[in-house]
Amino acid sequence: MDQDRRGFIKQSVRDLMACCVLSRFPGLLRAGTNENTSGEGEMDMYIDKVSKDMTFCAYRCSKTCPILVASLKGDHQFLKDKAEAWSKDHGGSKIPEDQLYCYGCKPIGKPMGFIVSACTVRKCAVEKGYFSCVECDGLATCNQELWKRYPEHRRYVLKLQK
């Protein structure tokens, strides 16, 4: 019974947050469509939304992230150059040029790029229905690769749970 109540409360809080965000940024419902052709105001609202929201791993993306900005502006040459540079920096491992883009790990009306699609932390949180890993009771013992690569961030996220 308590677990059902806890789940209900979590879902209610998520729904309330979504309503608040959508009432504050009504243009998000149109993000990724051709309804607003000016783009600039829509893009700024989308960047603000992405940067204020906590990602699944509790990281906060910068609204000045060059990959995010290039993705929103449709700067394909910049993204192609970054994909090539990434391949060189990672021993020839390739990211398909048409897959290096990012709209954050919680895209609204946008596709997920290569890196976000491959994120195991995101996949786990989505499967469990969590807004973020902060909600997970198993975080302290979680063995996802992200936590091994970034132990300092893991400690930060564990502090958020308290």
Coordinates of N, CA and C in Angstrom, one line a residue:
M1 N 0.8 -1.2 0.0 CA 0.0 0.0 0.0 C 0.9 1.3 0.0
D2 N 1.9 1.3 0.9 CA 2.8 2.5 0.9 C 3.5 2.7 -0.4
Q3 N 3.9 1.6 -1.0 CA 4.6 1.7 -2.3 C 3.7 2.3 -3.4
D4 N 2.4 1.9 -3.4 CA 1.5 2.5 -4.3 C 1.2 4.0 -4.0
R5 N 1.2 4.3 -2.8 CA 1.0 5.7 -2.4 C 2.2 6.6 -2.8
R6 N 3.4 6.0 -2.5 CA 4.6 6.7 -2.9 C 4.7 6.9 -4.4
G7 N 4.4 5.9 -5.2 CA 4.3 6.0 -6.6 C 3.3 7.0 -7.1
F8 N 2.2 7.1 -6.5 CA 1.2 8.0 -6.8 C 1.6 9.5 -6.6
I9 N 2.3 9.7 -5.4 CA 2.8 11.0 -5.1 C 3.9 11.4 -6.0
K10 N 4.8 10.5 -6.4 CA 5.9 10.8 -7.3 C 5.3 11.2 -8.7
Q11 N 4.3 10.4 -9.2 CA 3.7 10.7 -10.5 C 3.0 12.1 -10.4
S12 N 2.3 12.3 -9.3 CA 1.6 13.6 -9.2 C 2.5 14.8 -9.2
V13 N 3.6 14.7 -8.5 CA 4.6 15.7 -8.5 C 5.2 15.9 -9.9
R14 N 5.5 14.8 -10.7 CA 6.0 15.0 -12.0 C 4.9 15.7 -12.9
D15 N 3.7 15.3 -12.8 CA 2.6 15.8 -13.6 C 2.5 17.3 -13.3
L16 N 2.5 17.7 -12.0 CA 2.4 19.1 -11.6 C 3.6 19.9 -12.2
M17 N 4.8 19.3 -12.1 CA 6.0 20.0 -12.7 C 5.8 20.2 -14.2
A18 N 5.3 19.2 -14.9 CA 5.1 19.3 -16.3 C 4.1 20.4 -16.6
C19 N 3.0 20.5 -15.9 CA 2.0 21.5 -16.1 C 2.6 22.9 -15.8
C20 N 3.4 23.0 -14.8 CA 4.0 24.3 -14.5 C 5.0 24.8 -15.6
V21 N 5.8 23.8 -16.1 CA 6.7 24.1 -17.2 C 6.0 24.5 -18.4
L22 N 5.0 23.7 -18.8 CA 4.2 24.0 -20.0 C 3.4 25.3 -19.9
S23 N 3.0 25.7 -18.7 CA 2.2 26.9 -18.6 C 3.2 28.1 -18.6
R24 N 4.4 27.9 -18.2 CA 5.5 29.0 -18.2 C 6.1 29.1 -19.6
F25 N 6.2 27.9 -20.3 CA 6.8 27.9 -21.6 C 5.9 27.2 -22.6
P26 N 4.8 27.8 -23.0 CA 3.8 27.2 -23.9 C 4.4 26.8 -25.2
G27 N 5.5 27.5 -25.7 CA 6.1 27.2 -27.0 C 6.8 25.9 -27.0
L28 N 7.0 25.3 -25.9 CA 7.6 24.0 -25.8 C 6.8 22.9 -26.5
L29 N 5.5 23.1 -26.5 CA 4.6 22.2 -27.2 C 4.8 22.2 -28.7
R30 N 5.4 23.3 -29.2 CA 5.6 23.4 -30.6 C 7.1 23.2 -31.0
A31 N 7.9 23.0 -30.0 CA 9.4 22.8 -30.3 C 9.5 21.7 -31.3
G32 N 10.3 22.0 -32.3 CA 10.6 21.0 -33.3 C 9.6 21.0 -34.5
T33 N 8.6 21.9 -34.4 CA 7.7 22.0 -35.5 C 8.0 23.2 -36.3
N34 N 7.3 23.4 -37.4 CA 7.5 24.6 -38.2 C 6.5 25.7 -37.9
E35 N 5.8 25.6 -36.8 CA 4.8 26.6 -36.4 C 5.4 28.0 -36.2
N36 N 6.5 28.0 -35.6 CA 7.2 29.3 -35.3 C 8.4 29.4 -36.2
T37 N 8.4 30.1 -37.3 CA 9.5 30.1 -38.2 C 10.7 31.0 -37.8
S38 N 10.4 31.9 -36.8 CA 11.5 32.8 -36.4 C 12.6 32.1 -35.7
G39 N 12.2 31.1 -34.9 CA 13.2 30.2 -34.3 C 13.9 30.7 -33.0
E40 N 14.3 32.0 -33.0 CA 15.1 32.5 -31.9 C 14.4 32.4 -30.6
G41 N 13.2 32.9 -30.4 CA 12.5 32.8 -29.1 C 12.2 31.4 -28.7
E42 N 11.8 30.6 -29.7 CA 11.5 29.2 -29.4 C 12.8 28.5 -28.9
M43 N 13.9 28.8 -29.6 CA 15.2 28.1 -29.3 C 15.6 28.5 -27.9
D44 N 15.5 29.8 -27.5 CA 15.9 30.3 -26.2 C 15.0 29.6 -25.1
M45 N 13.7 29.5 -25.4 CA 12.9 28.8 -24.4 C 13.3 27.3 -24.3
Y46 N 13.6 26.7 -25.4 CA 14.0 25.3 -25.3 C 15.3 25.1 -24.5
I47 N 16.3 26.0 -24.8 CA 17.6 25.9 -24.1 C 17.4 26.1 -22.6
D48 N 16.5 27.1 -22.3 CA 16.3 27.4 -20.9 C 15.6 26.2 -20.2
K49 N 14.7 25.6 -20.9 CA 14.0 24.4 -20.3 C 15.0 23.2 -20.1
V50 N 15.8 23.0 -21.1 CA 16.8 21.9 -21.0 C 17.8 22.2 -19.9
S51 N 18.3 23.4 -19.8 CA 19.3 23.7 -18.8 C 18.8 23.8 -17.4
K52 N 17.5 24.1 -17.2 CA 16.9 24.1 -15.8 C 16.5 22.7 -15.3
D53 N 16.2 21.9 -16.3 CA 15.8 20.5 -15.9 C 17.0 19.7 -15.5
M54 N 16.8 18.9 -14.5 CA 17.8 17.9 -14.1 C 17.8 16.7 -15.1
T55 N 18.9 16.3 -15.6 CA 19.0 15.2 -16.5 C 18.7 13.9 -15.6
F56 N 18.7 12.8 -16.3 CA 18.4 11.5 -15.6 C 19.5 11.2 -14.6
C57 N 20.8 11.6 -14.9 CA 21.9 11.4 -14.0 C 22.1 12.5 -13.0
A58 N 21.2 13.5 -13.0 CA 21.2 14.6 -12.1 C 22.2 15.7 -12.5
Y59 N 22.7 15.6 -13.7 CA 23.6 16.6 -14.3 C 22.7 17.8 -14.8
R60 N 23.2 18.9 -14.8 CA 22.5 20.1 -15.4 C 23.3 20.5 -16.7
C61 N 22.7 20.3 -17.8 CA 23.3 20.7 -19.1 C 23.4 22.2 -19.2
S62 N 24.5 22.7 -19.7 CA 24.7 24.1 -20.0 C 23.9 24.5 -21.2
K63 N 23.2 25.7 -21.1 CA 22.5 26.1 -22.3 C 23.4 26.7 -23.3
T64 N 24.7 26.8 -23.0 CA 25.7 27.2 -24.0 C 26.5 26.1 -24.5
C65 N 26.1 24.8 -24.2 CA 26.8 23.6 -24.8 C 26.9 23.8 -26.3
P66 N 28.1 23.7 -26.9 CA 28.2 23.9 -28.3 C 27.4 22.9 -29.2
I67 N 27.3 21.7 -28.7 CA 26.6 20.6 -29.4 C 25.1 20.9 -29.4
L68 N 24.6 21.3 -28.2 CA 23.2 21.7 -28.1 C 22.8 22.9 -29.0
V69 N 23.6 23.9 -28.9 CA 23.4 25.1 -29.6 C 23.4 24.8 -31.1
A70 N 24.4 24.1 -31.6 CA 24.5 23.7 -33.0 C 23.4 22.9 -33.5
S71 N 22.9 22.0 -32.6 CA 21.8 21.1 -32.9 C 20.5 22.0 -33.1
L72 N 20.3 22.9 -32.2 CA 19.1 23.7 -32.3 C 19.1 24.7 -33.5
K73 N 20.3 25.1 -33.8 CA 20.5 26.1 -35.0 C 20.5 25.3 -36.3
G74 N 20.7 24.0 -36.2 CA 20.8 23.2 -37.5 C 22.2 23.4 -38.2
D75 N 23.2 23.7 -37.4 CA 24.6 23.9 -37.9 C 25.2 22.5 -38.2
H76 N 24.9 21.9 -39.3 CA 25.3 20.6 -39.7 C 26.8 20.5 -39.9
Q77 N 27.4 21.6 -40.4 CA 28.9 21.5 -40.6 C 29.6 21.5 -39.3
F78 N 29.2 22.3 -38.3 CA 29.8 22.2 -37.0 C 29.7 20.8 -36.4
L79 N 28.5 20.2 -36.5 CA 28.3 18.9 -35.9 C 29.2 17.8 -36.7
K80 N 29.3 18.0 -38.0 CA 30.1 17.1 -38.8 C 31.6 17.2 -38.3
D81 N 32.0 18.4 -38.2 CA 33.4 18.6 -37.7 C 33.7 18.0 -36.4
K82 N 32.7 18.2 -35.5 CA 32.8 17.6 -34.1 C 32.8 16.1 -34.1
A83 N 32.0 15.5 -35.0 CA 32.0 14.0 -35.1 C 33.3 13.5 -35.6
E84 N 33.9 14.2 -36.5 CA 35.3 13.8 -37.0 C 36.3 14.0 -35.9
A85 N 36.3 15.1 -35.2 CA 37.2 15.3 -34.1 C 37.1 14.3 -33.0
W86 N 35.8 13.9 -32.7 CA 35.6 12.9 -31.7 C 36.2 11.6 -32.1
S87 N 36.0 11.2 -33.4 CA 36.6 10.0 -33.9 C 38.1 9.9 -33.7
K88 N 38.7 11.1 -34.1 CA 40.2 11.1 -33.9 C 40.6 11.0 -32.5
D89 N 39.9 11.7 -31.6 CA 40.2 11.7 -30.2 C 40.0 10.4 -29.5
H90 N 39.1 9.5 -30.1 CA 38.8 8.3 -29.5 C 39.2 7.1 -30.3
G91 N 40.5 7.2 -30.8 CA 41.1 6.1 -31.5 C 40.4 5.6 -32.8
G92 N 39.7 6.4 -33.5 CA 39.1 6.0 -34.7 C 37.7 5.5 -34.6
S93 N 37.2 5.4 -33.3 CA 35.8 5.0 -33.1 C 34.9 6.0 -33.7
K94 N 34.0 5.6 -34.4 CA 33.2 6.6 -35.2 C 31.8 6.8 -34.6
I95 N 31.4 8.1 -34.6 CA 30.0 8.5 -34.4 C 29.4 8.8 -35.7
P96 N 28.4 8.2 -36.2 CA 27.8 8.6 -37.5 C 27.5 10.1 -37.5
E97 N 28.0 10.7 -38.5 CA 27.9 12.2 -38.6 C 26.5 12.7 -38.4
D98 N 25.5 11.9 -38.9 CA 24.1 12.3 -38.8 C 23.5 12.0 -37.5
Q99 N 24.3 11.4 -36.6 CA 23.9 11.1 -35.2 C 24.5 11.9 -34.1
L100 N 25.4 12.8 -34.5 CA 26.0 13.7 -33.5 C 25.2 15.0 -33.4
Y101 N 24.2 14.9 -32.5 CA 23.4 16.1 -32.2 C 22.9 15.8 -30.8
C102 N 22.4 16.9 -30.1 CA 21.9 16.7 -28.8 C 20.9 17.7 -28.5
Y103 N 19.8 17.3 -28.0 CA 18.7 18.2 -27.5 C 18.5 17.9 -26.0
G104 N 19.5 17.4 -25.3 CA 19.4 17.0 -23.9 C 18.9 15.5 -23.8
C105 N 18.9 15.0 -22.6 CA 18.5 13.6 -22.5 C 17.0 13.5 -22.3
K106 N 16.3 14.6 -22.2 CA 14.9 14.6 -22.1 C 14.3 15.5 -23.2
P107 N 14.6 15.1 -24.4 CA 14.1 15.9 -25.5 C 12.6 16.0 -25.6
I108 N 12.1 17.2 -26.0 CA 10.7 17.5 -26.1 C 10.5 17.6 -27.6
G109 N 9.9 16.7 -28.3 CA 9.6 16.8 -29.7 C 10.8 16.7 -30.6
K110 N 11.9 16.2 -30.0 CA 13.2 16.2 -30.8 C 13.7 14.7 -30.7
P111 N 14.5 14.3 -31.7 CA 15.1 13.0 -31.6 C 16.3 12.9 -30.7
M112 N 16.6 11.7 -30.3 CA 17.8 11.5 -29.4 C 19.0 11.1 -30.3
G113 N 20.1 11.8 -30.0 CA 21.3 11.5 -30.8 C 22.0 10.3 -30.3
F114 N 23.2 10.0 -30.9 CA 24.0 8.8 -30.6 C 24.3 8.7 -29.1
I115 N 24.8 9.7 -28.5 CA 25.3 9.6 -27.2 C 24.2 9.4 -26.2
V116 N 23.1 10.2 -26.3 CA 21.9 10.1 -25.4 C 21.3 8.7 -25.6
S117 N 21.2 8.2 -26.8 CA 20.6 6.9 -27.1 C 21.4 5.8 -26.4
A118 N 22.7 6.0 -26.3 CA 23.6 4.9 -25.7 C 23.7 5.0 -24.2
C119 N 23.2 6.0 -23.6 CA 23.3 6.2 -22.1 C 22.6 5.2 -21.3
T120 N 23.3 4.4 -20.6 CA 22.7 3.3 -19.8 C 22.0 3.9 -18.6
V121 N 22.5 5.0 -18.0 CA 21.8 5.6 -16.9 C 20.4 6.1 -17.3
R122 N 20.4 6.7 -18.4 CA 19.1 7.2 -18.9 C 18.1 6.1 -19.1
K123 N 18.6 5.0 -19.8 CA 17.7 3.9 -20.1 C 17.2 3.3 -18.8
C124 N 18.0 3.1 -17.8 CA 17.6 2.6 -16.5 C 16.6 3.4 -15.8
A125 N 16.8 4.7 -15.8 CA 15.9 5.7 -15.1 C 14.5 5.7 -15.9
V126 N 14.5 5.6 -17.2 CA 13.3 5.6 -18.0 C 12.5 4.3 -17.7
E127 N 13.2 3.2 -17.7 CA 12.6 1.9 -17.4 C 11.9 1.9 -16.0
K128 N 12.6 2.5 -15.1 CA 12.0 2.5 -13.7 C 11.0 3.6 -13.5
G129 N 10.8 4.5 -14.5 CA 9.9 5.6 -14.4 C 10.3 6.8 -13.5
Y130 N 11.6 6.9 -13.4 CA 12.2 8.0 -12.6 C 12.4 9.3 -13.4
F131 N 12.2 10.4 -12.7 CA 12.6 11.7 -13.3 C 14.1 11.8 -13.3
S132 N 14.8 11.2 -12.3 CA 16.2 11.3 -12.2 C 16.6 10.1 -11.3
C133 N 17.9 9.8 -11.4 CA 18.5 8.7 -10.5 C 18.4 9.0 -9.0
V134 N 18.2 10.3 -8.7 CA 18.1 10.7 -7.3 C 17.0 9.9 -6.6
E135 N 16.0 9.5 -7.4 CA 14.8 8.8 -6.8 C 15.1 7.4 -6.5
C136 N 16.1 6.8 -7.1 CA 16.4 5.4 -7.0 C 17.0 5.0 -5.7
D137 N 16.4 4.0 -5.0 CA 16.9 3.5 -3.7 C 18.2 2.7 -3.9
G138 N 18.4 2.2 -5.1 CA 19.6 1.4 -5.4 C 20.8 2.2 -5.9
L139 N 20.7 3.5 -5.9 CA 21.8 4.3 -6.4 C 23.2 4.0 -5.7
A140 N 23.2 3.8 -4.4 CA 24.4 3.6 -3.7 C 25.2 2.4 -4.2
T141 N 24.5 1.4 -4.7 CA 25.1 0.2 -5.2 C 25.0 0.0 -6.7
C142 N 24.6 1.0 -7.4 CA 24.4 1.0 -8.8 C 25.8 0.9 -9.5
N143 N 25.9 0.0 -10.5 CA 27.2 -0.2 -11.1 C 27.3 0.3 -12.6
Q144 N 26.5 1.3 -12.9 CA 26.5 1.8 -14.3 C 27.8 2.4 -14.6
E145 N 28.3 2.3 -15.8 CA 29.6 2.8 -16.3 C 29.8 4.3 -15.9
L146 N 28.7 5.1 -16.1 CA 28.8 6.5 -15.8 C 29.4 6.8 -14.4
W147 N 28.9 6.1 -13.5 CA 29.3 6.3 -12.1 C 30.7 5.9 -11.9
K148 N 31.2 4.9 -12.6 CA 32.6 4.5 -12.5 C 33.5 5.5 -13.1
R149 N 33.1 6.1 -14.2 CA 33.9 7.1 -14.9 C 33.9 8.5 -14.2
Y150 N 32.8 8.8 -13.5 CA 32.7 10.1 -12.8 C 32.2 9.9 -11.4
P151 N 33.2 9.4 -10.5 CA 32.8 9.1 -9.1 C 32.5 10.4 -8.3
E152 N 33.0 11.5 -8.7 CA 32.7 12.7 -8.0 C 31.3 13.1 -8.2
H153 N 30.8 12.9 -9.5 CA 29.4 13.2 -9.8 C 28.5 12.3 -9.0
R154 N 28.9 11.0 -8.9 CA 28.1 10.0 -8.2 C 28.0 10.5 -6.7
R155 N 29.1 10.9 -6.1 CA 29.0 11.4 -4.7 C 28.0 12.6 -4.6
Y156 N 28.0 13.5 -5.6 CA 27.1 14.6 -5.6 C 25.7 14.1 -5.6
V157 N 25.4 13.2 -6.5 CA 24.0 12.7 -6.7 C 23.6 11.9 -5.4
L158 N 24.5 11.2 -4.8 CA 24.1 10.5 -3.5 C 23.8 11.5 -2.4
K159 N 24.5 12.7 -2.4 CA 24.2 13.8 -1.4 C 22.8 14.3 -1.7
L160 N 22.4 14.4 -3.0 CA 21.1 14.9 -3.3 C 19.9 14.0 -2.7
Q161 N 20.2 12.8 -2.5 CA 19.2 11.8 -2.0 C 18.9 12.1 -0.6
K162 N 19.8 12.7 0.1 CA 19.6 12.9 1.6 C 18.8 14.1 1.9

